[in-house]
CSV table of C-alpha atoms in Angstrom, one decimal:
chain,number,residue,atom,x,y,z
A,19,MET,CA,-125.9,-94.7,111.9
A,20,SER,CA,-128.6,-92.6,110.2
A,21,THR,CA,-130.4,-92.1,113.5
A,22,ILE,CA,-127.2,-90.9,115.2
A,23,ILE,CA,-126.5,-88.5,112.3
A,24,THR,CA,-130.0,-87.1,112.6
A,25,GLU,CA,-130.1,-86.8,116.4
A,26,THR,CA,-126.7,-85.1,116.5
A,27,SER,CA,-127.1,-82.9,113.4
A,28,ALA,CA,-123.8,-84.3,112.2
A,29,THR,CA,-122.5,-83.1,108.8
A,30,ALA,CA,-119.8,-85.8,108.4
A,31,VAL,CA,-118.9,-89.3,109.4
A,32,TYR,CA,-115.1,-90.0,109.9
A,33,CYS,CA,-113.5,-93.3,109.7
A,34,SER,CA,-110.2,-95.1,109.1
A,35,ARG,CA,-109.5,-96.9,105.9
A,36,HIS,CA,-110.1,-100.6,105.9
A,37,TYR,CA,-108.2,-103.2,103.7
A,38,GLN,CA,-110.3,-106.3,104.0
A,39,PRO,CA,-111.6,-107.9,100.8
A,40,TRP,CA,-115.1,-106.6,101.6
A,41,ALA,CA,-113.9,-103.0,102.6
A,42,GLU,CA,-115.0,-101.3,99.3
A,43,GLU,CA,-118.5,-102.7,99.4
A,44,LEU,CA,-118.8,-101.8,103.1
A,45,GLU,CA,-117.6,-98.3,102.4
A,46,ARG,CA,-120.1,-97.8,99.6
A,47,SER,CA,-123.0,-98.8,101.8
A,48,VAL,CA,-121.9,-96.6,104.7
A,49,LYS,CA,-121.3,-93.7,102.3
A,50,ALA,CA,-124.8,-94.1,100.9
A,51,ALA,CA,-126.4,-94.3,104.4
A,52,ALA,CA,-124.5,-91.2,105.5
A,53,ARG,CA,-125.5,-89.2,102.4
A,54,GLY,CA,-129.1,-90.3,102.9
A,55,ALA,CA,-129.0,-88.7,106.3
A,56,GLY,CA,-127.4,-85.6,105.0
A,57,ALA,CA,-123.7,-86.2,105.9
A,58,ASP,CA,-120.5,-86.9,104.0
A,59,LEU,CA,-118.2,-89.9,104.7
A,60,GLN,CA,-114.6,-88.8,105.3
A,61,ARG,CA,-112.1,-91.7,105.2
A,62,TYR,CA,-108.5,-91.3,106.4
A,63,PRO,CA,-105.5,-93.7,106.5
A,64,GLY,CA,-105.0,-94.3,110.2
A,65,THR,CA,-104.6,-98.1,110.5
A,66,LEU,CA,-101.1,-98.5,108.9
A,67,LEU,CA,-97.8,-96.7,108.7
A,68,HIS,CA,-97.7,-97.0,104.9
A,69,GLU,CA,-100.6,-97.5,102.5
A,70,PRO,CA,-100.3,-100.8,100.7
A,71,GLU,CA,-100.3,-99.4,97.2
A,72,GLU,CA,-97.6,-96.8,98.0
A,73,VAL,CA,-94.9,-99.5,98.7
A,74,ALA,CA,-93.8,-101.4,95.7
A,75,THR,CA,-90.8,-103.2,94.1
A,76,GLY,CA,-88.7,-101.5,91.5
A,77,ASN,CA,-91.0,-103.1,88.9
A,78,GLY,CA,-94.1,-101.6,90.5
A,79,THR,CA,-95.3,-104.9,91.8
A,80,PRO,CA,-96.3,-105.9,95.3
A,81,PHE,CA,-93.6,-107.3,97.6
A,82,LYS,CA,-93.8,-111.0,98.5
A,83,VAL,CA,-90.7,-111.1,100.8
A,84,PHE,CA,-90.6,-109.3,104.1
A,85,THR,CA,-87.0,-108.0,104.3
A,86,PRO,CA,-87.0,-106.0,101.1
A,87,PHE,CA,-90.5,-104.8,101.9
A,88,TRP,CA,-89.5,-103.4,105.3
A,89,ARG,CA,-86.3,-102.0,103.8
A,90,ALA,CA,-88.4,-100.1,101.2
A,91,CYS,CA,-90.7,-98.8,104.0
A,92,ASN,CA,-87.8,-97.5,106.0
A,93,ARG,CA,-86.5,-95.6,102.9
A,94,ARG,CA,-89.8,-93.7,102.8
A,95,PRO,CA,-90.4,-90.5,104.8
A,96,ASP,CA,-91.2,-91.1,108.5
A,97,PRO,CA,-94.9,-91.6,109.2
A,98,SER,CA,-96.4,-88.4,110.3
A,99,SER,CA,-97.1,-88.0,114.0
A,100,PRO,CA,-100.8,-88.2,114.9
A,101,LEU,CA,-102.0,-84.8,116.1
A,102,PRO,CA,-104.9,-84.1,118.4
A,103,PRO,CA,-107.6,-81.8,117.0
A,104,ALA,CA,-107.4,-78.1,117.8
A,105,SER,CA,-110.9,-78.5,119.4
A,106,LEU,CA,-113.4,-81.2,119.8
A,107,ALA,CA,-117.0,-80.2,120.1
A,108,ALA,CA,-119.2,-82.4,122.3
A,109,VAL,CA,-122.8,-83.3,121.4
A,110,GLU,CA,-125.4,-81.4,123.4
A,111,LYS,CA,-126.8,-84.5,124.9
A,112,PHE,CA,-125.9,-88.2,125.2
A,113,LEU,CA,-127.8,-90.5,122.9
A,114,ALA,CA,-129.7,-93.5,124.0
A,115,SER,CA,-127.4,-96.5,123.6
A,116,GLU,CA,-127.5,-100.2,124.0
A,117,GLU,CA,-125.4,-101.9,126.7
A,118,LEU,CA,-122.6,-104.3,125.6
A,119,ASP,CA,-124.4,-107.1,127.2
A,120,ASP,CA,-127.3,-106.5,124.8
A,121,TRP,CA,-125.1,-107.6,122.0
A,122,ARG,CA,-124.4,-111.0,123.4
A,123,LEU,CA,-120.8,-111.0,122.4
A,124,THR,CA,-119.6,-113.6,124.9
A,125,PRO,CA,-120.3,-117.3,124.6
A,126,THR,CA,-122.9,-118.8,126.9
A,127,ALA,CA,-122.6,-122.6,126.6
A,128,PRO,CA,-120.4,-122.3,128.5
A,129,ASN,CA,-118.9,-118.8,128.9
A,130,TRP,CA,-115.3,-119.8,128.4
A,131,THR,CA,-114.3,-116.1,128.5
A,132,PHE,CA,-115.1,-115.8,132.2
A,133,GLY,CA,-112.4,-113.8,133.9
A,134,TRP,CA,-111.1,-112.1,130.8
A,135,ASN,CA,-112.3,-108.7,132.0
A,136,ASP,CA,-109.7,-108.9,134.7
A,137,LEU,CA,-106.9,-109.5,132.2
A,138,TRP,CA,-107.6,-106.7,129.6
A,139,SER,CA,-108.3,-103.0,129.7
A,140,PRO,CA,-110.0,-102.2,126.4
A,141,GLY,CA,-109.9,-98.6,125.1
A,142,GLU,CA,-107.4,-95.8,124.5
A,143,ALA,CA,-106.4,-95.4,128.1
A,144,GLY,CA,-105.6,-99.1,128.5
A,145,ALA,CA,-103.6,-99.0,125.2
A,146,ARG,CA,-101.6,-96.0,126.3
A,147,ARG,CA,-100.8,-97.7,129.7
A,148,ALA,CA,-99.7,-100.8,127.9
A,149,LEU,CA,-97.4,-98.9,125.5
A,150,THR,CA,-95.9,-96.8,128.3
A,151,SER,CA,-95.3,-99.8,130.5
A,152,PHE,CA,-93.6,-101.7,127.7
A,153,LEU,CA,-91.3,-98.9,126.6
A,154,SER,CA,-90.5,-97.9,130.2
A,155,HIS,CA,-89.9,-101.4,131.8
A,156,HIS,CA,-89.6,-104.2,129.2
A,157,VAL,CA,-88.4,-103.0,125.8
A,158,GLN,CA,-84.7,-103.3,126.7
A,159,ASP,CA,-85.2,-107.1,127.1
A,160,TYR,CA,-87.4,-107.5,124.0
A,161,GLY,CA,-84.6,-108.3,121.5
A,162,GLU,CA,-83.2,-111.3,123.4
A,163,GLY,CA,-86.2,-112.1,125.6
A,164,ARG,CA,-89.2,-111.9,123.3
A,165,ASP,CA,-89.1,-115.7,122.7
A,166,ILE,CA,-89.3,-116.5,126.4
A,167,PRO,CA,-93.0,-117.0,127.1
A,168,SER,CA,-92.6,-117.0,130.9
A,169,GLU,CA,-91.2,-113.4,130.9
A,170,PRO,CA,-93.2,-110.2,130.3
A,171,ASN,CA,-90.9,-109.0,127.5
A,172,THR,CA,-93.5,-108.5,124.8
A,173,SER,CA,-95.8,-105.4,124.4
A,174,LYS,CA,-99.2,-107.2,124.2
A,175,LEU,CA,-100.3,-104.2,122.0
A,176,SER,CA,-101.8,-106.4,119.3
A,177,PRO,CA,-105.4,-106.3,120.6
A,178,TYR,CA,-105.3,-102.5,120.9
A,179,LEU,CA,-103.9,-102.2,117.4
A,180,ARG,CA,-106.5,-104.6,116.1
A,181,PHE,CA,-109.4,-102.6,117.4
A,182,GLY,CA,-108.0,-99.1,116.8
A,183,ASN,CA,-107.5,-98.3,120.5
A,184,ILE,CA,-104.0,-97.0,119.5
A,185,SER,CA,-102.6,-96.3,116.1
A,186,PRO,CA,-99.3,-97.8,114.7
A,187,ARG,CA,-98.1,-94.2,114.2
A,188,GLN,CA,-98.5,-93.5,117.9
A,189,VAL,CA,-96.5,-96.7,118.6
A,190,TRP,CA,-93.9,-95.8,116.0
A,191,HIS,CA,-93.3,-92.3,117.3
A,192,ALA,CA,-93.2,-93.4,121.0
A,193,ALA,CA,-90.6,-96.0,120.1
A,194,GLN,CA,-88.5,-93.5,118.2
A,195,LEU,CA,-88.6,-91.2,121.3
A,196,ALA,CA,-87.6,-94.1,123.5
A,197,LYS,CA,-84.6,-94.7,121.3
A,198,GLN,CA,-83.4,-91.2,121.8
A,199,GLU,CA,-83.9,-91.4,125.5
A,200,ARG,CA,-82.5,-94.9,125.9
A,201,PRO,CA,-79.8,-95.4,123.2
A,202,GLU,CA,-78.7,-98.6,124.9
A,203,ALA,CA,-82.0,-100.2,124.0
A,204,ALA,CA,-82.0,-99.1,120.4
A,205,GLY,CA,-81.3,-102.7,119.1
A,206,SER,CA,-84.3,-104.1,121.0
A,207,ILE,CA,-86.5,-101.2,119.9
A,208,ASN,CA,-85.6,-101.7,116.2
A,209,LYS,CA,-86.5,-105.4,116.6
A,210,PHE,CA,-89.8,-104.3,118.1
A,211,LEU,CA,-90.4,-102.0,115.2
A,212,SER,CA,-89.6,-104.7,112.7
A,213,GLU,CA,-92.4,-106.8,114.2
A,214,LEU,CA,-94.7,-103.8,113.6
A,215,GLY,CA,-93.3,-104.0,110.1
A,216,TRP,CA,-94.6,-107.6,109.9
A,217,ARG,CA,-98.1,-106.3,110.6
A,218,GLU,CA,-97.6,-103.9,107.7
A,219,PHE,CA,-96.4,-106.7,105.5
A,220,CYS,CA,-99.5,-108.8,106.3
A,221,TYR,CA,-101.8,-106.0,105.3
A,222,HIS,CA,-99.7,-105.3,102.2
A,223,LEU,CA,-100.3,-109.0,101.1
A,224,LEU,CA,-104.0,-109.0,102.0
A,225,PHE,CA,-104.6,-105.8,100.0
A,226,HIS,CA,-102.9,-107.1,96.9
A,227,PHE,CA,-103.9,-110.8,97.3
A,228,PRO,CA,-107.4,-110.6,98.9
A,229,GLN,CA,-107.9,-114.4,98.5
A,230,MET,CA,-105.1,-115.0,101.1
A,231,PRO,CA,-107.5,-115.9,104.0
A,232,ASP,CA,-109.1,-118.7,102.0
A,233,GLU,CA,-106.6,-119.9,99.5
A,234,ALA,CA,-103.0,-121.0,99.6
A,235,PHE,CA,-100.7,-118.2,98.5
A,236,ASN,CA,-98.5,-120.8,96.8
A,237,PRO,CA,-100.9,-122.5,94.4
A,238,LYS,CA,-99.0,-125.8,94.7
A,239,PHE,CA,-100.4,-126.2,98.2
A,240,SER,CA,-103.9,-126.5,96.7
A,241,PHE,CA,-102.8,-130.1,96.0
A,242,PHE,CA,-101.3,-130.8,99.4
A,243,PRO,CA,-102.6,-134.0,100.9
A,244,TRP,CA,-104.0,-132.6,104.1
A,245,GLY,CA,-105.5,-135.1,106.5
A,246,LYS,CA,-108.9,-135.1,108.2
A,247,ASP,CA,-108.8,-136.2,111.8
A,248,GLU,CA,-111.4,-134.7,114.1
A,249,GLU,CA,-110.0,-136.4,117.1
A,250,ARG,CA,-106.5,-134.8,116.6
A,251,LEU,CA,-108.1,-131.4,115.9
A,252,ARG,CA,-110.2,-131.6,119.1
A,253,ALA,CA,-107.1,-132.6,121.1
A,254,TRP,CA,-105.2,-129.7,119.7
A,255,GLN,CA,-108.0,-127.2,120.4
A,256,ALA,CA,-108.3,-128.5,124.0
A,257,GLY,CA,-104.6,-128.5,124.8
A,258,ARG,CA,-104.6,-132.3,125.1
A,259,THR,CA,-102.0,-133.3,122.6
A,260,GLY,CA,-99.5,-134.8,125.1
A,261,TYR,CA,-96.8,-132.3,124.2
A,262,PRO,CA,-96.6,-129.8,127.1
A,263,ILE,CA,-95.5,-126.7,125.3
A,264,VAL,CA,-98.2,-127.1,122.7
A,265,ASP,CA,-100.9,-127.8,125.4
A,266,ALA,CA,-99.7,-124.9,127.6
A,267,GLY,CA,-100.1,-122.6,124.6
A,268,MET,CA,-103.6,-123.8,123.8
A,269,ARG,CA,-104.6,-123.5,127.5
A,270,GLU,CA,-103.3,-120.0,127.6
A,271,LEU,CA,-105.4,-119.2,124.5
A,272,SER,CA,-108.6,-120.6,126.0
A,273,GLN,CA,-108.1,-119.0,129.4
A,274,THR,CA,-106.9,-115.6,128.3
A,275,GLY,CA,-107.7,-115.0,124.6
A,276,PHE,CA,-104.0,-114.6,123.9
A,277,MET,CA,-101.0,-116.7,123.2
A,278,HIS,CA,-97.3,-115.8,123.3
A,279,ASN,CA,-95.9,-115.4,119.7
A,280,ARG,CA,-93.2,-118.0,120.0
A,281,VAL,CA,-95.7,-120.5,121.2
A,282,ARG,CA,-98.1,-119.6,118.4
A,283,MET,CA,-95.5,-120.7,115.9
A,284,VAL,CA,-95.0,-124.0,117.8
A,285,VAL,CA,-98.7,-124.9,118.0
A,286,ALA,CA,-99.3,-123.9,114.4
A,287,SER,CA,-96.4,-126.0,113.2
A,288,PHE,CA,-97.7,-128.9,115.3
A,289,LEU,CA,-101.2,-128.7,113.8
A,290,THR,CA,-100.0,-128.4,110.2
A,291,LYS,CA,-96.9,-130.7,110.3
A,292,HIS,CA,-97.4,-133.1,113.1
A,293,CYS,CA,-101.1,-133.6,112.6
A,294,LEU,CA,-101.1,-132.8,108.9
A,295,LEU,CA,-104.3,-130.8,109.3
A,296,ASN,CA,-105.1,-127.9,107.0
A,297,TRP,CA,-103.8,-124.5,108.1
A,298,ARG,CA,-107.3,-123.1,107.7
A,299,GLU,CA,-108.5,-125.2,110.6
A,300,GLY,CA,-106.0,-123.4,112.8
A,301,GLU,CA,-106.8,-120.1,111.2
A,302,ALA,CA,-110.5,-120.5,112.0
A,303,TRP,CA,-109.8,-121.5,115.6
A,304,PHE,CA,-107.5,-118.6,116.3
A,305,TRP,CA,-110.1,-116.3,114.7
A,306,ASP,CA,-112.7,-117.5,117.2
A,307,CYS,CA,-110.5,-117.4,120.2
A,308,LEU,CA,-107.9,-114.6,120.0
A,309,VAL,CA,-108.7,-111.2,121.3
A,310,ASP,CA,-106.2,-109.8,118.7
A,311,ALA,CA,-107.7,-111.9,115.9
A,312,ASP,CA,-106.8,-109.9,112.7
A,313,LEU,CA,-107.7,-111.1,109.2
A,314,ALA,CA,-104.4,-110.1,107.7
A,315,SER,CA,-102.0,-111.2,110.4
A,316,ASN,CA,-103.9,-114.4,111.1
A,317,ALA,CA,-104.0,-115.6,107.5
A,318,CYS,CA,-100.5,-114.5,106.7
A,319,SER,CA,-99.0,-116.1,109.8
A,320,TRP,CA,-100.8,-119.5,109.4
A,321,GLN,CA,-99.7,-119.7,105.8
A,322,TRP,CA,-96.2,-118.7,106.8
A,323,VAL,CA,-95.9,-121.6,109.3
A,324,GLY,CA,-97.7,-124.1,107.0
A,325,GLY,CA,-95.2,-123.4,104.2
A,326,SER,CA,-97.8,-122.1,101.7
A,327,GLY,CA,-97.5,-118.4,102.3
A,328,ALA,CA,-95.4,-115.5,101.0
A,329,ASP,CA,-91.9,-115.5,102.4
A,330,ALA,CA,-93.0,-118.8,104.1
A,331,SER,CA,-91.0,-120.9,106.5
A,332,PRO,CA,-89.5,-123.8,104.5
A,333,TYR,CA,-91.7,-126.9,104.4
A,334,PHE,CA,-88.8,-128.9,106.0
A,335,ARG,CA,-88.7,-126.5,109.0
A,336,ILE,CA,-90.7,-128.6,111.5
A,337,PHE,CA,-90.6,-127.4,115.0
A,338,ASN,CA,-89.7,-130.1,117.5
A,339,PRO,CA,-92.2,-129.4,120.4
A,340,ILE,CA,-89.9,-131.1,122.9
A,341,THR,CA,-86.8,-129.1,122.1
A,342,GLN,CA,-88.8,-125.9,121.6
A,343,GLY,CA,-90.1,-126.3,125.2
A,344,GLU,CA,-86.7,-127.1,126.6
A,345,LYS,CA,-85.1,-124.1,124.8
A,346,PHE,CA,-87.6,-121.4,125.3
A,347,ASP,CA,-89.2,-122.5,128.6
A,348,LYS,CA,-86.1,-124.0,130.1
A,349,SER,CA,-87.2,-123.2,133.7
A,350,GLY,CA,-90.7,-124.5,133.0
A,351,GLY,CA,-92.4,-121.4,134.4
A,352,TYR,CA,-94.8,-121.0,131.4
A,353,THR,CA,-95.6,-124.7,131.1
A,354,ARG,CA,-96.2,-125.2,134.8
A,355,ARG,CA,-98.5,-122.1,134.9
A,356,TRP,CA,-100.9,-123.4,132.2
A,357,LEU,CA,-100.5,-127.1,132.9
A,358,PRO,CA,-100.7,-127.3,136.7
A,359,GLU,CA,-101.1,-131.1,136.5
A,360,LEU,CA,-97.5,-131.2,135.5
A,361,ALA,CA,-96.2,-128.6,137.9
A,362,ARG,CA,-94.4,-131.0,140.2
A,363,LEU,CA,-92.5,-132.8,137.4
A,364,PRO,CA,-88.7,-132.2,137.4
A,365,GLU,CA,-87.4,-129.9,134.6
A,366,LYS,CA,-85.7,-133.0,133.1
A,367,TYR,CA,-89.0,-134.5,132.2
A,368,LEU,CA,-91.4,-131.6,132.1
A,369,HIS,CA,-91.4,-131.4,128.3
A,370,LYS,CA,-91.3,-135.1,127.7
A,371,PRO,CA,-93.2,-136.7,130.7
A,372,TRP,CA,-93.5,-140.0,128.9
A,373,GLU,CA,-89.8,-140.5,129.5
A,374,ALA,CA,-90.1,-140.1,133.2
A,375,PRO,CA,-89.8,-143.3,135.4
A,376,GLU,CA,-93.0,-144.4,137.0
A,377,ALA,CA,-91.7,-143.5,140.4
A,378,VAL,CA,-91.0,-139.9,139.3
A,379,LEU,CA,-94.5,-139.6,137.7
A,380,ALA,CA,-96.1,-141.0,140.9
A,381,GLU,CA,-94.2,-138.6,143.1
A,382,ALA,CA,-95.4,-135.7,140.8
A,383,GLY,CA,-99.0,-136.9,140.9
A,384,VAL,CA,-98.9,-137.5,137.1
A,385,SER,CA,-100.8,-140.5,135.6
A,386,LEU,CA,-100.2,-140.6,131.8
A,387,GLY,CA,-103.4,-141.3,130.0
A,388,ASP,CA,-105.4,-140.1,133.0
A,389,THR,CA,-104.3,-136.8,134.6
A,390,TYR,CA,-102.3,-135.9,131.4
A,391,PRO,CA,-102.6,-137.4,127.9
A,392,ARG,CA,-100.0,-139.5,126.2
A,393,PRO,CA,-98.7,-137.9,122.9
A,394,ILE,CA,-101.3,-138.2,120.2
A,395,VAL,CA,-98.5,-138.6,117.6
A,396,ASP,CA,-94.9,-139.7,117.8
A,397,HIS,CA,-92.6,-136.8,116.9
A,398,LYS,CA,-90.1,-138.7,114.7
A,399,THR,CA,-92.9,-140.6,112.9
A,400,ALA,CA,-94.9,-137.4,112.3
A,401,ARG,CA,-91.9,-135.6,111.0
A,402,GLU,CA,-91.2,-138.3,108.5
A,403,GLU,CA,-94.8,-138.4,107.3
A,404,ALA,CA,-94.8,-134.6,107.0
A,405,LEU,CA,-91.7,-134.6,104.9
A,406,ARG,CA,-93.1,-137.3,102.6
A,407,ALA,CA,-96.3,-135.3,102.2
A,408,TYR,CA,-94.4,-132.1,101.4
A,409,ALA,CA,-92.2,-134.0,98.9
A,410,THR,CA,-95.2,-134.7,96.8
A,411,LEU,CA,-95.4,-131.0,95.9
A,412,LYS,CA,-92.0,-131.2,94.2
A,413,GLU,CA,-93.6,-133.3,91.5
A,414,ILE,CA,-96.0,-130.5,90.6
A,415,ALA,CA,-94.7,-128.2,87.9
């Protein structure tokens, strides 16, 4: 950075505010480096709609429940609309720069991200196209269709928000304009905005509780009897659990760097409640694999599903991976796409292939334990074990 400041004769370095636990230390080091090169560091709030310390309960404490948090946000003045600069001076010459390949960002043994360049368009232009496409063609179906993984009813803006290719203020104002132009879609748009609110809530929690990525928000869960089963963990990571909706989600993740939100909840519930593996195992895997991996949202979401987080899903809410598949992927389009080995199974057995008669399996080219794994756990047994494990927390004062 010092070299860039010197070569461009820059007088200031501009950046958005960060909220990670290490943000203050990072800012101090960047500020010192900038000043050493003769420039000031100018920091602005451009990552969120509302600054975490500006939204508080009536007692002045941080919110721990989403609904009153988002209600308080909506009582505040509308976020200001981002404005382009009156002028933007260009440097006199382009600086020498490294190529992205020089940074060795992609894995090599093997490169399991092969083909991702065809799926994503990083940068501001790609972000604007994604937002425009969503608001023009899909937002009207978002409210009722956002849980259907086979349909393109979600925005897929999370990677662009994560890396600052687009700001939440741009998204918020574009959505407000869409409500004016398409009043019949107002309900779906409000639902979409509330999901943007969940992102705000996650950052609110991370700012006030910086230990969230590493420690259970509910201290009782520090005593939870998590298991240690490397074989189950590897099966989950590879999409080889024997439960089609779970495996489809994990295959989508490994092949695209993304996973549909409904399916994220299902696979997270399966890891923490069917396999009784620590939510931090899933948090770490998602952090490695997701193109939208975000410290706040990742930690908050995993703790929410696992039952240890703020405003968490109740411990007894254990997603049934069979009925989740039957309900949200009824036609099987999503499962068949990511599990081609099951593509010829009838809908009746697609989400529970172990119940299919041998003749049906043979006709579909499925050999359980060979072309597709048998379930690594029994749903009913796993549910009972999870409830017994969670019941131990009731004994803790």
